[in-house]
PDB file of N, CA and C in Angstrom:
ATOM      1  N   UNK A 328     -16.735   3.645  -7.051  1.00 76.00           N
ATOM      2  CA  UNK A 328     -16.895   2.235  -8.124  1.00 76.00           C
ATOM      3  C   UNK A 328     -16.810   3.136  -9.560  1.00 76.00           C
ATOM      4  N   UNK A 329     -17.914   3.652  -9.684  1.00 78.00           N
ATOM      5  CA  UNK A 329     -18.197   4.411 -10.716  1.00 78.00           C
ATOM      6  C   UNK A 329     -16.957   5.010 -11.514  1.00 78.00           C
ATOM      7  N   UNK A 330     -16.358   6.366 -10.507  1.00 79.00           N
ATOM      8  CA  UNK A 330     -15.066   6.901 -10.813  1.00 79.00           C
ATOM      9  C   UNK A 330     -13.949   5.752 -11.243  1.00 79.00           C
ATOM     10  N   UNK A 331     -13.769   4.519 -10.315  1.00 80.00           N
ATOM     11  CA  UNK A 331     -13.004   3.598 -11.038  1.00 80.00           C
ATOM     12  C   UNK A 331     -12.790   3.255 -12.348  1.00 80.00           C
ATOM     13  N   UNK A 332     -13.735   2.890 -12.614  1.00 80.00           N
ATOM     14  CA  UNK A 332     -14.238   2.370 -14.103  1.00 80.00           C
ATOM     15  C   UNK A 332     -14.053   3.398 -14.918  1.00 80.00           C
ATOM     16  N   UNK A 333     -14.574   4.594 -14.619  1.00 84.00           N
ATOM     17  CA  UNK A 333     -14.140   5.645 -15.658  1.00 84.00           C
ATOM     18  C   UNK A 333     -12.961   6.313 -15.729  1.00 84.00           C
ATOM     19  N   UNK A 334     -12.238   5.775 -14.696  1.00 83.00           N
ATOM     20  CA  UNK A 334     -10.739   5.998 -14.839  1.00 83.00           C
ATOM     21  C   UNK A 334      -9.928   5.173 -15.436  1.00 83.00           C
ATOM     22  N   UNK A 335     -10.506   3.879 -15.457  1.00 86.00           N
ATOM     23  CA  UNK A 335      -9.510   2.598 -16.249  1.00 86.00           C
ATOM     24  C   UNK A 335     -10.242   2.764 -17.932  1.00 86.00           C
ATOM     25  N   UNK A 336     -11.407   3.069 -17.888  1.00 85.00           N
ATOM     26  CA  UNK A 336     -11.446   3.565 -18.846  1.00 85.00           C
ATOM     27  C   UNK A 336     -10.455   4.913 -19.743  1.00 85.00           C
ATOM     28  N   UNK A 337     -10.785   5.504 -19.309  1.00 83.00           N
ATOM     29  CA  UNK A 337      -9.813   6.923 -19.695  1.00 83.00           C
ATOM     30  C   UNK A 337      -8.408   6.738 -19.992  1.00 83.00           C
ATOM     31  N   UNK A 338      -7.557   5.804 -18.798  1.00 83.00           N
ATOM     32  CA  UNK A 338      -6.764   5.184 -18.745  1.00 83.00           C
ATOM     33  C   UNK A 338      -6.451   4.156 -20.058  1.00 83.00           C
ATOM     34  N   UNK A 339      -7.112   3.495 -20.251  1.00 84.00           N
ATOM     35  CA  UNK A 339      -7.209   2.299 -21.518  1.00 84.00           C
ATOM     36  C   UNK A 339      -7.069   3.193 -22.725  1.00 84.00           C
ATOM     37  N   UNK A 340      -7.991   4.081 -23.406  1.00 79.00           N
ATOM     38  CA  UNK A 340      -8.432   5.065 -23.756  1.00 79.00           C
ATOM     39  C   UNK A 340      -6.624   5.589 -24.099  1.00 79.00           C
ATOM     40  N   UNK A 341      -5.947   6.191 -23.190  1.00 77.00           N
ATOM     41  CA  UNK A 341      -4.798   6.859 -23.559  1.00 77.00           C
ATOM     42  C   UNK A 341      -3.779   5.958 -23.542  1.00 77.00           C
ATOM     43  N   UNK A 342      -3.935   4.715 -23.140  1.00 77.00           N
ATOM     44  CA  UNK A 342      -2.619   3.779 -23.180  1.00 77.00           C
ATOM     45  C   UNK A 342      -3.025   3.236 -24.563  1.00 77.00           C
ATOM     46  N   UNK A 343      -3.907   3.283 -25.252  1.00 76.00           N
ATOM     47  CA  UNK A 343      -4.063   2.415 -26.926  1.00 76.00           C
ATOM     48  C   UNK A 343      -3.813   3.572 -28.057  1.00 76.00           C
ATOM     49  N   UNK A 344      -4.149   4.814 -27.184  1.00 74.00           N
ATOM     50  CA  UNK A 344      -3.520   6.597 -28.356  1.00 74.00           C
ATOM     51  C   UNK A 344      -2.017   6.300 -28.240  1.00 74.00           C
ATOM     52  N   UNK A 345      -1.492   5.913 -27.001  1.00 68.00           N
ATOM     53  CA  UNK A 345      -0.249   6.146 -26.880  1.00 68.00           C
ATOM     54  C   UNK A 345       0.905   5.055 -27.758  1.00 68.00           C
ATOM     55  N   UNK A 346       0.260   3.943 -27.339  1.00 70.00           N
ATOM     56  CA  UNK A 346       1.211   3.009 -28.152  1.00 70.00           C
ATOM     57  C   UNK A 346       0.679   2.707 -28.993  1.00 70.00           C
ATOM     58  N   UNK A 347      -0.283   3.186 -29.981  1.00 65.00           N
ATOM     59  CA  UNK A 347      -0.948   3.197 -31.274  1.00 65.00           C
ATOM     60  C   UNK A 347      -0.015   4.196 -31.943  1.00 65.00           C
ATOM     61  N   UNK A 348       0.114   5.363 -31.656  1.00 61.00           N
ATOM     62  CA  UNK A 348       1.512   6.592 -32.010  1.00 61.00           C
ATOM     63  C   UNK A 348       2.374   6.003 -31.629  1.00 61.00           C
ATOM     64  N   UNK A 349       3.324   5.610 -30.484  1.00 56.00           N
ATOM     65  CA  UNK A 349       4.910   4.742 -30.578  1.00 56.00           C
ATOM     66  C   UNK A 349       4.730   4.061 -31.600  1.00 56.00           C
ATOM     67  N   UNK A 350       4.018   2.499 -31.825  1.00 55.00           N
ATOM     68  CA  UNK A 350       4.297   1.542 -32.737  1.00 55.00           C
ATOM     69  C   UNK A 350       3.623   1.615 -33.708  1.00 55.00           C
ATOM     70  N   UNK A 351       3.136   2.356 -34.139  1.00 56.00           N
ATOM     71  CA  UNK A 351       2.285   2.261 -35.518  1.00 56.00           C
ATOM     72  C   UNK A 351       1.555   1.473 -35.758  1.00 56.00           C
ATOM     73  N   UNK A 352       0.688   0.624 -34.431  1.00 54.00           N
ATOM     74  CA  UNK A 352      -0.293  -0.396 -34.561  1.00 54.00           C
ATOM     75  C   UNK A 352      -1.400  -0.020 -34.698  1.00 54.00           C
ATOM     76  N   UNK A 353      -2.461  -0.668 -35.887  1.00 62.00           N
ATOM     77  CA  UNK A 353      -3.592  -0.395 -35.881  1.00 62.00           C
ATOM     78  C   UNK A 353      -4.130  -1.544 -35.573  1.00 62.00           C
ATOM     79  N   UNK A 354      -5.684  -0.937 -35.537  1.00 63.00           N
ATOM     80  CA  UNK A 354      -6.717  -2.290 -35.234  1.00 63.00           C
ATOM     81  C   UNK A 354      -6.959  -2.893 -36.210  1.00 63.00           C
ATOM     82  N   UNK A 355      -7.096  -4.527 -36.522  1.00 67.00           N
ATOM     83  CA  UNK A 355      -7.069  -4.806 -37.934  1.00 67.00           C
ATOM     84  C   UNK A 355      -8.535  -6.049 -37.903  1.00 67.00           C
ATOM     85  N   UNK A 356      -9.019  -5.753 -38.813  1.00 71.00           N
ATOM     86  CA  UNK A 356     -10.151  -7.002 -38.344  1.00 71.00           C
ATOM     87  C   UNK A 356     -10.021  -8.130 -39.153  1.00 71.00           C
ATOM     88  N   UNK A 357     -10.772  -9.030 -38.879  1.00 73.00           N
ATOM     89  CA  UNK A 357     -10.207 -10.318 -38.721  1.00 73.00           C
ATOM     90  C   UNK A 357     -11.760 -10.653 -39.355  1.00 73.00           C
ATOM     91  N   UNK A 358     -11.194 -11.206 -40.584  1.00 74.00           N
ATOM     92  CA  UNK A 358     -12.927 -11.952 -41.141  1.00 74.00           C
ATOM     93  C   UNK A 358     -13.263 -13.410 -40.097  1.00 74.00           C
ATOM     94  N   UNK A 359     -14.441 -13.790 -39.718  1.00 67.00           N
ATOM     95  CA  UNK A 359     -15.093 -14.696 -39.231  1.00 67.00           C
ATOM     96  C   UNK A 359     -15.235 -15.891 -40.021  1.00 67.00           C
ATOM     97  N   UNK A 360     -14.839 -17.353 -39.368  1.00 64.00           N
ATOM     98  CA  UNK A 360     -15.083 -18.440 -40.459  1.00 64.00           C
ATOM     99  C   UNK A 360     -16.850 -18.407 -40.484  1.00 64.00           C
ATOM    100  N   UNK A 361     -17.129 -18.960 -42.162  1.00 61.00           N
ATOM    101  CA  UNK A 361     -19.101 -19.062 -41.533  1.00 61.00           C
ATOM    102  C   UNK A 361     -19.278 -19.767 -40.731  1.00 61.00           C
ATOM    103  N   UNK A 362     -20.820 -19.364 -40.062  1.00 57.00           N
ATOM    104  CA  UNK A 362     -21.130 -20.187 -38.825  1.00 57.00           C
ATOM    105  C   UNK A 362     -21.653 -21.131 -39.158  1.00 57.00           C
ATOM    106  N   UNK A 363     -21.892 -22.163 -38.535  1.00 58.00           N
ATOM    107  CA  UNK A 363     -22.275 -23.304 -39.385  1.00 58.00           C
ATOM    108  C   UNK A 363     -23.790 -23.255 -38.367  1.00 58.00           C
ATOM    109  N   UNK A 364     -25.122 -23.183 -39.267  1.00 55.00           N
ATOM    110  CA  UNK A 364     -26.563 -23.065 -38.179  1.00 55.00           C
ATOM    111  C   UNK A 364     -26.538 -24.000 -37.650  1.00 55.00           C
ATOM    112  N   UNK A 365     -26.090 -25.223 -38.038  1.00 55.00           N
ATOM    113  CA  UNK A 365     -26.538 -26.319 -36.329  1.00 55.00           C
ATOM    114  C   UNK A 365     -26.202 -26.048 -35.328  1.00 55.00           C
ATOM    115  N   UNK A 366     -25.074 -25.218 -34.780  1.00 58.00           N
ATOM    116  CA  UNK A 366     -24.486 -24.695 -33.692  1.00 58.00           C
ATOM    117  C   UNK A 366     -24.581 -23.662 -33.496  1.00 58.00           C
ATOM    118  N   UNK A 367     -25.386 -22.579 -33.426  1.00 59.00           N
ATOM    119  CA  UNK A 367     -25.254 -21.225 -33.390  1.00 59.00           C
ATOM    120  C   UNK A 367     -25.005 -20.680 -31.832  1.00 59.00           C
ATOM    121  N   UNK A 368     -25.303 -21.729 -30.687  1.00 66.00           N
ATOM    122  CA  UNK A 368     -25.293 -20.905 -29.402  1.00 66.00           C
ATOM    123  C   UNK A 368     -23.911 -21.443 -28.934  1.00 66.00           C
ATOM    124  N   UNK A 369     -23.405 -22.214 -29.258  1.00 77.00           N
ATOM    125  CA  UNK A 369     -21.567 -22.661 -29.174  1.00 77.00           C
ATOM    126  C   UNK A 369     -20.501 -21.875 -29.561  1.00 77.00           C
ATOM    127  N   UNK A 370     -21.190 -20.899 -30.529  1.00 82.00           N
ATOM    128  CA  UNK A 370     -20.396 -19.741 -31.417  1.00 82.00           C
ATOM    129  C   UNK A 370     -20.583 -18.752 -30.488  1.00 82.00           C
ATOM    130  N   UNK A 371     -21.653 -18.371 -30.393  1.00 83.00           N
ATOM    131  CA  UNK A 371     -22.057 -17.320 -29.865  1.00 83.00           C
ATOM    132  C   UNK A 371     -21.479 -17.404 -27.963  1.00 83.00           C
ATOM    133  N   UNK A 372     -21.922 -18.512 -27.504  1.00 86.00           N
ATOM    134  CA  UNK A 372     -20.562 -18.564 -25.837  1.00 86.00           C
ATOM    135  C   UNK A 372     -19.293 -18.300 -26.169  1.00 86.00           C
ATOM    136  N   UNK A 373     -18.589 -19.320 -27.495  1.00 87.00           N
ATOM    137  CA  UNK A 373     -17.406 -19.279 -27.568  1.00 87.00           C
ATOM    138  C   UNK A 373     -16.565 -17.692 -27.963  1.00 87.00           C
ATOM    139  N   UNK A 374     -17.384 -16.602 -28.526  1.00 89.00           N
ATOM    140  CA  UNK A 374     -17.264 -15.618 -28.829  1.00 89.00           C
ATOM    141  C   UNK A 374     -17.398 -14.670 -27.855  1.00 89.00           C
ATOM    142  N   UNK A 375     -18.539 -14.793 -27.123  1.00 89.00           N
ATOM    143  CA  UNK A 375     -18.634 -14.303 -25.640  1.00 89.00           C
ATOM    144  C   UNK A 375     -17.555 -14.348 -24.236  1.00 89.00           C
ATOM    145  N   UNK A 376     -16.806 -15.565 -24.465  1.00 90.00           N
ATOM    146  CA  UNK A 376     -16.074 -15.553 -23.601  1.00 90.00           C
ATOM    147  C   UNK A 376     -14.531 -15.591 -24.272  1.00 90.00           C
ATOM    148  N   UNK A 377     -14.355 -15.273 -25.271  1.00 91.00           N
ATOM    149  CA  UNK A 377     -13.327 -14.714 -26.252  1.00 91.00           C
ATOM    150  C   UNK A 377     -13.290 -13.006 -25.931  1.00 91.00           C
ATOM    151  N   UNK A 378     -14.058 -12.270 -26.093  1.00 91.00           N
ATOM    152  CA  UNK A 378     -14.250 -11.358 -25.599  1.00 91.00           C
ATOM    153  C   UNK A 378     -14.426 -10.923 -23.959  1.00 91.00           C
ATOM    154  N   UNK A 379     -14.793 -11.477 -23.309  1.00 91.00           N
ATOM    155  CA  UNK A 379     -14.877 -11.299 -21.930  1.00 91.00           C
ATOM    156  C   UNK A 379     -12.851 -11.587 -21.604  1.00 91.00           C
ATOM    157  N   UNK A 380     -12.230 -12.334 -22.468  1.00 92.00           N
ATOM    158  CA  UNK A 380     -11.203 -13.157 -21.627  1.00 92.00           C
ATOM    159  C   UNK A 380     -10.165 -11.861 -22.398  1.00 92.00           C
ATOM    160  N   UNK A 381     -10.429 -11.490 -23.456  1.00 92.00           N
ATOM    161  CA  UNK A 381      -9.811 -10.178 -23.932  1.00 92.00           C
ATOM    162  C   UNK A 381     -10.104  -8.725 -23.064  1.00 92.00           C
ATOM    163  N   UNK A 382     -10.916  -9.091 -22.610  1.00 91.00           N
ATOM    164  CA  UNK A 382     -11.565  -7.469 -21.898  1.00 91.00           C
ATOM    165  C   UNK A 382     -10.771  -7.510 -20.642  1.00 91.00           C
ATOM    166  N   UNK A 383     -10.684  -8.874 -19.917  1.00 91.00           N
ATOM    167  CA  UNK A 383      -9.691  -9.080 -18.290  1.00 91.00           C
ATOM    168  C   UNK A 383      -8.343  -9.003 -18.816  1.00 91.00           C
ATOM    169  N   UNK A 384      -7.531  -9.306 -19.980  1.00 91.00           N
ATOM    170  CA  UNK A 384      -6.272  -8.851 -20.587  1.00 91.00           C
ATOM    171  C   UNK A 384      -6.037  -7.818 -20.399  1.00 91.00           C
ATOM    172  N   UNK A 385      -7.002  -6.769 -21.186  1.00 89.00           N
ATOM    173  CA  UNK A 385      -7.009  -5.299 -21.643  1.00 89.00           C
ATOM    174  C   UNK A 385      -6.888  -4.953 -19.419  1.00 89.00           C
ATOM    175  N   UNK A 386      -7.930  -4.832 -18.864  1.00 88.00           N
ATOM    176  CA  UNK A 386      -7.659  -4.678 -17.392  1.00 88.00           C
ATOM    177  C   UNK A 386      -6.864  -4.758 -16.685  1.00 88.00           C
ATOM    178  N   UNK A 387      -6.089  -6.281 -17.112  1.00 88.00           N
ATOM    179  CA  UNK A 387      -5.186  -6.324 -15.908  1.00 88.00           C
ATOM    180  C   UNK A 387      -3.638  -5.736 -16.467  1.00 88.00           C
ATOM    181  N   UNK A 388      -3.599  -5.375 -17.850  1.00 88.00           N
ATOM    182  CA  UNK A 388      -2.607  -4.394 -18.207  1.00 88.00           C
ATOM    183  C   UNK A 388      -2.641  -3.311 -17.907  1.00 88.00           C
ATOM    184  N   UNK A 389      -3.943  -2.795 -17.898  1.00 85.00           N
ATOM    185  CA  UNK A 389      -3.984  -1.359 -17.578  1.00 85.00           C
ATOM    186  C   UNK A 389      -4.015  -0.746 -15.889  1.00 85.00           C
ATOM    187  N   UNK A 390      -4.010  -1.903 -15.133  1.00 85.00           N
ATOM    188  CA  UNK A 390      -4.107  -2.338 -13.713  1.00 85.00           C
ATOM    189  C   UNK A 390      -2.637  -2.347 -13.389  1.00 85.00           C
ATOM    190  N   UNK A 391      -1.792  -3.249 -14.102  1.00 87.00           N
ATOM    191  CA  UNK A 391      -0.121  -3.355 -13.951  1.00 87.00           C
ATOM    192  C   UNK A 391       0.554  -1.976 -14.385  1.00 87.00           C
ATOM    193  N   UNK A 392       0.001  -0.706 -15.063  1.00 88.00           N
ATOM    194  CA  UNK A 392       0.659  -0.018 -15.686  1.00 88.00           C
ATOM    195  C   UNK A 392       1.371   1.039 -14.849  1.00 88.00           C
ATOM    196  N   UNK A 393       2.332   1.504 -15.029  1.00 89.00           N
ATOM    197  CA  UNK A 393       2.505   2.522 -14.135  1.00 89.00           C
ATOM    198  C   UNK A 393       1.780   3.769 -14.123  1.00 89.00           C
ATOM    199  N   UNK A 394       1.175   4.536 -14.933  1.00 88.00           N
ATOM    200  CA  UNK A 394       0.059   5.384 -14.897  1.00 88.00           C
ATOM    201  C   UNK A 394      -0.816   4.969 -14.519  1.00 88.00           C
ATOM    202  N   UNK A 395      -1.493   3.763 -14.514  1.00 85.00           N
ATOM    203  CA  UNK A 395      -2.934   3.538 -13.340  1.00 85.00           C
ATOM    204  C   UNK A 395      -2.316   3.726 -12.162  1.00 85.00           C
ATOM    205  N   UNK A 396      -1.157   2.944 -11.669  1.00 88.00           N
ATOM    206  CA  UNK A 396      -0.624   3.047 -10.325  1.00 88.00           C
ATOM    207  C   UNK A 396      -0.222   4.138  -9.599  1.00 88.00           C
ATOM    208  N   UNK A 397       0.207   5.354 -10.699  1.00 91.00           N
ATOM    209  CA  UNK A 397       0.852   6.497 -10.230  1.00 91.00           C
ATOM    210  C   UNK A 397      -0.489   7.577 -10.369  1.00 91.00           C
ATOM    211  N   UNK A 398      -1.616   7.014 -10.521  1.00 89.00           N
ATOM    212  CA  UNK A 398      -2.807   8.428 -10.804  1.00 89.00           C
ATOM    213  C   UNK A 398      -3.832   7.843  -9.891  1.00 89.00           C
ATOM    214  N   UNK A 399      -3.776   6.206  -9.398  1.00 90.00           N
ATOM    215  CA  UNK A 399      -4.493   5.399  -8.033  1.00 90.00           C
ATOM    216  C   UNK A 399      -3.906   6.498  -6.917  1.00 90.00           C
ATOM    217  N   UNK A 400      -2.651   6.018  -7.088  1.00 92.00           N
ATOM    218  CA  UNK A 400      -1.659   6.572  -6.000  1.00 92.00           C
ATOM    219  C   UNK A 400      -2.331   8.284  -5.324  1.00 92.00           C
ATOM    220  N   UNK A 401      -1.895   8.955  -6.834  1.00 93.00           N
ATOM    221  CA  UNK A 401      -2.174  10.734  -6.907  1.00 93.00           C
ATOM    222  C   UNK A 401      -3.698  10.408  -6.134  1.00 93.00           C
ATOM    223  N   UNK A 402      -4.433   9.800  -6.772  1.00 93.00           N
ATOM    224  CA  UNK A 402      -6.175  10.069  -6.407  1.00 93.00           C
ATOM    225  C   UNK A 402      -6.239   9.891  -4.445  1.00 93.00           C
ATOM    226  N   UNK A 403      -5.605   8.579  -4.337  1.00 94.00           N
ATOM    227  CA  UNK A 403      -5.862   8.320  -2.791  1.00 94.00           C
ATOM    228  C   UNK A 403      -5.101   9.233  -2.008  1.00 94.00           C
ATOM    229  N   UNK A 404      -3.635   9.688  -2.468  1.00 95.00           N
ATOM    230  CA  UNK A 404      -3.171  10.670  -1.356  1.00 95.00           C
ATOM    231  C   UNK A 404      -3.954  12.200  -1.532  1.00 95.00           C
ATOM    232  N   UNK A 405      -4.873  12.733  -2.521  1.00 95.00           N
ATOM    233  CA  UNK A 405      -5.997  13.598  -2.740  1.00 95.00           C
ATOM    234  C   UNK A 405      -6.948  13.217  -1.518  1.00 95.00           C
ATOM    235  N   UNK A 406      -7.351  12.170  -2.160  1.00 95.00           N
ATOM    236  CA  UNK A 406      -8.493  12.078  -0.920  1.00 95.00           C
ATOM    237  C   UNK A 406      -8.123  12.179   0.676  1.00 95.00           C
ATOM    238  N   UNK A 407      -6.780  11.717   0.957  1.00 95.00           N
ATOM    239  CA  UNK A 407      -6.375  11.548   2.098  1.00 95.00           C
ATOM    240  C   UNK A 407      -6.348  12.950   2.524  1.00 95.00           C
ATOM    241  N   UNK A 408      -5.876  13.742   1.999  1.00 96.00           N
ATOM    242  CA  UNK A 408      -5.444  15.041   2.386  1.00 96.00           C
ATOM    243  C   UNK A 408      -6.953  15.913   2.359  1.00 96.00           C
ATOM    244  N   UNK A 409      -7.720  15.629   1.784  1.00 95.00           N
ATOM    245  CA  UNK A 409      -9.547  16.202   1.124  1.00 95.00           C
ATOM    246  C   UNK A 409      -9.029  16.012   2.929  1.00 95.00           C
ATOM    247  N   UNK A 410      -9.823  14.835   3.111  1.00 95.00           N
ATOM    248  CA  UNK A 410      -9.932  14.207   4.660  1.00 95.00           C
ATOM    249  C   UNK A 410      -9.714  14.825   5.586  1.00 95.00           C
ATOM    250  N   UNK A 411      -8.189  14.706   5.358  1.00 95.00           N
ATOM    251  CA  UNK A 411      -7.448  15.169   6.564  1.00 95.00           C
ATOM    252  C   UNK A 411      -7.942  16.914   7.018  1.00 95.00           C
ATOM    253  N   UNK A 412      -8.006  17.680   5.746  1.00 95.00           N
ATOM    254  CA  UNK A 412      -8.277  19.091   5.721  1.00 95.00           C
ATOM    255  C   UNK A 412      -9.538  19.264   6.612  1.00 95.00           C
ATOM    256  N   UNK A 413     -10.291  18.302   5.643  1.00 94.00           N
ATOM    257  CA  UNK A 413     -12.012  18.049   6.490  1.00 94.00           C
ATOM    258  C   UNK A 413     -12.087  18.116   8.105  1.00 94.00           C
ATOM    259  N   UNK A 414     -11.701  17.133   8.354  1.00 93.00           N
ATOM    260  CA  UNK A 414     -11.113  17.064   9.707  1.00 93.00           C
ATOM    261  C   UNK A 414     -10.691  17.822  10.640  1.00 93.00           C
ATOM    262  N   UNK A 415      -9.617  18.634  10.570  1.00 93.00           N
ATOM    263  CA  UNK A 415      -8.809  19.297  10.834  1.00 93.00           C
ATOM    264  C   UNK A 415     -10.501  20.952  11.074  1.00 93.00           C
ATOM    265  N   UNK A 416     -10.726  21.328   9.970  1.00 92.00           N
ATOM    266  CA  UNK A 416     -11.792  21.895   9.979  1.00 92.00           C
ATOM    267  C   UNK A 416     -12.868  21.765  11.215  1.00 92.00           C
ATOM    268  N   UNK A 417     -13.612  20.670  11.072  1.00 91.00           N
ATOM    269  CA  UNK A 417     -14.417  20.314  11.662  1.00 91.00           C
ATOM    270  C   UNK A 417     -14.147  20.646  12.879  1.00 91.00           C
ATOM    271  N   UNK A 418     -12.978  20.199  13.227  1.00 91.00           N
ATOM    272  CA  UNK A 418     -12.738  19.788  15.121  1.00 91.00           C
ATOM    273  C   UNK A 418     -12.071  21.555  15.113  1.00 91.00           C
ATOM    274  N   UNK A 419     -11.519  22.409  14.350  1.00 88.00           N
ATOM    275  CA  UNK A 419     -11.281  23.495  14.897  1.00 88.00           C
ATOM    276  C   UNK A 419     -12.761  24.704  14.913  1.00 88.00           C
ATOM    277  N   UNK A 420     -13.665  24.132  14.128  1.00 86.00           N
ATOM    278  CA  UNK A 420     -15.362  24.521  14.028  1.00 86.00           C
ATOM    279  C   UNK A 420     -16.526  24.441  15.379  1.00 86.00           C
ATOM    280  N   UNK A 421     -15.908  23.040  15.449  1.00 85.00           N
ATOM    281  CA  UNK A 421     -16.516  22.611  16.763  1.00 85.00           C
ATOM    282  C   UNK A 421     -15.922  23.040  18.121  1.00 85.00           C
ATOM    283  N   UNK A 422     -14.589  22.731  18.037  1.00 83.00           N
ATOM    284  CA  UNK A 422     -13.358  23.443  19.489  1.00 83.00           C
ATOM    285  C   UNK A 422     -14.563  25.242  19.701  1.00 83.00           C
ATOM    286  N   UNK A 423     -14.123  25.831  18.366  1.00 75.00           N
ATOM    287  CA  UNK A 423     -14.664  27.291  18.265  1.00 75.00           C
ATOM    288  C   UNK A 423     -16.057  27.099  19.204  1.00 75.00           C
ATOM    289  N   UNK A 424     -16.822  26.579  18.837  1.00 70.00           N
ATOM    290  CA  UNK A 424     -18.323  26.497  18.612  1.00 70.00           C
ATOM    291  C   UNK A 424     -18.561  25.842  20.614  1.00 70.00           C
ATOM    292  N   UNK A 425     -17.816  25.188  21.049  1.00 65.00           N
ATOM    293  CA  UNK A 425     -17.444  24.671  22.500  1.00 65.00           C
ATOM    294  C   UNK A 425     -17.316  26.116  22.885  1.00 65.00           C
ATOM    295  N   UNK A 426     -16.293  26.749  22.606  1.00 66.00           N
ATOM    296  CA  UNK A 426     -15.502  27.936  23.695  1.00 66.00           C
ATOM    297  C   UNK A 426     -16.084  29.034  23.411  1.00 66.00           C
ATOM    298  N   UNK A 427     -17.114  29.283  22.420  1.00 63.00           N
ATOM    299  CA  UNK A 427     -18.114  30.494  22.841  1.00 63.00           C
ATOM    300  C   UNK A 427     -19.487  30.187  23.414  1.00 63.00           C
ATOM    301  N   UNK A 428     -19.638  28.798  23.426  1.00 63.00           N
ATOM    302  CA  UNK A 428     -20.996  28.941  23.802  1.00 63.00           C
ATOM    303  C   UNK A 428     -20.618  28.339  25.763  1.00 63.00           C
ATOM    304  N   UNK A 429     -19.522  28.294  25.704  1.00 60.00           N
ATOM    305  CA  UNK A 429     -19.244  28.113  27.418  1.00 60.00           C
ATOM    306  C   UNK A 429     -19.273  29.520  27.940  1.00 60.00           C
ATOM    307  N   UNK A 430     -18.705  30.326  27.737  1.00 54.00           N
ATOM    308  CA  UNK A 430     -18.946  31.959  27.556  1.00 54.00           C
ATOM    309  C   UNK A 430     -19.834  32.489  28.511  1.00 54.00           C
TER     310      UNK A 430
END
């Protein structure tokens, strides 16, 4: 799970770098309106909900990208290959052990 999150973060950073280089896009800071002291909790909630929504959109875009899909597929194939190789090695090792102990 941690590896997937790390992979998503790395892919997101790489995509941001690639897209910002190709489009010349930059991050813009937007001035927030003056906070009304009567309702600070609603402003905080709306800000947190907005941040969560933005993060969810970013994750959806990363997950739908070809780079993420290809990387995920490659990692799954690599894991399967390692598992198969380990299973073959274990089978050979146990067969050789059984043959030697029977003699």
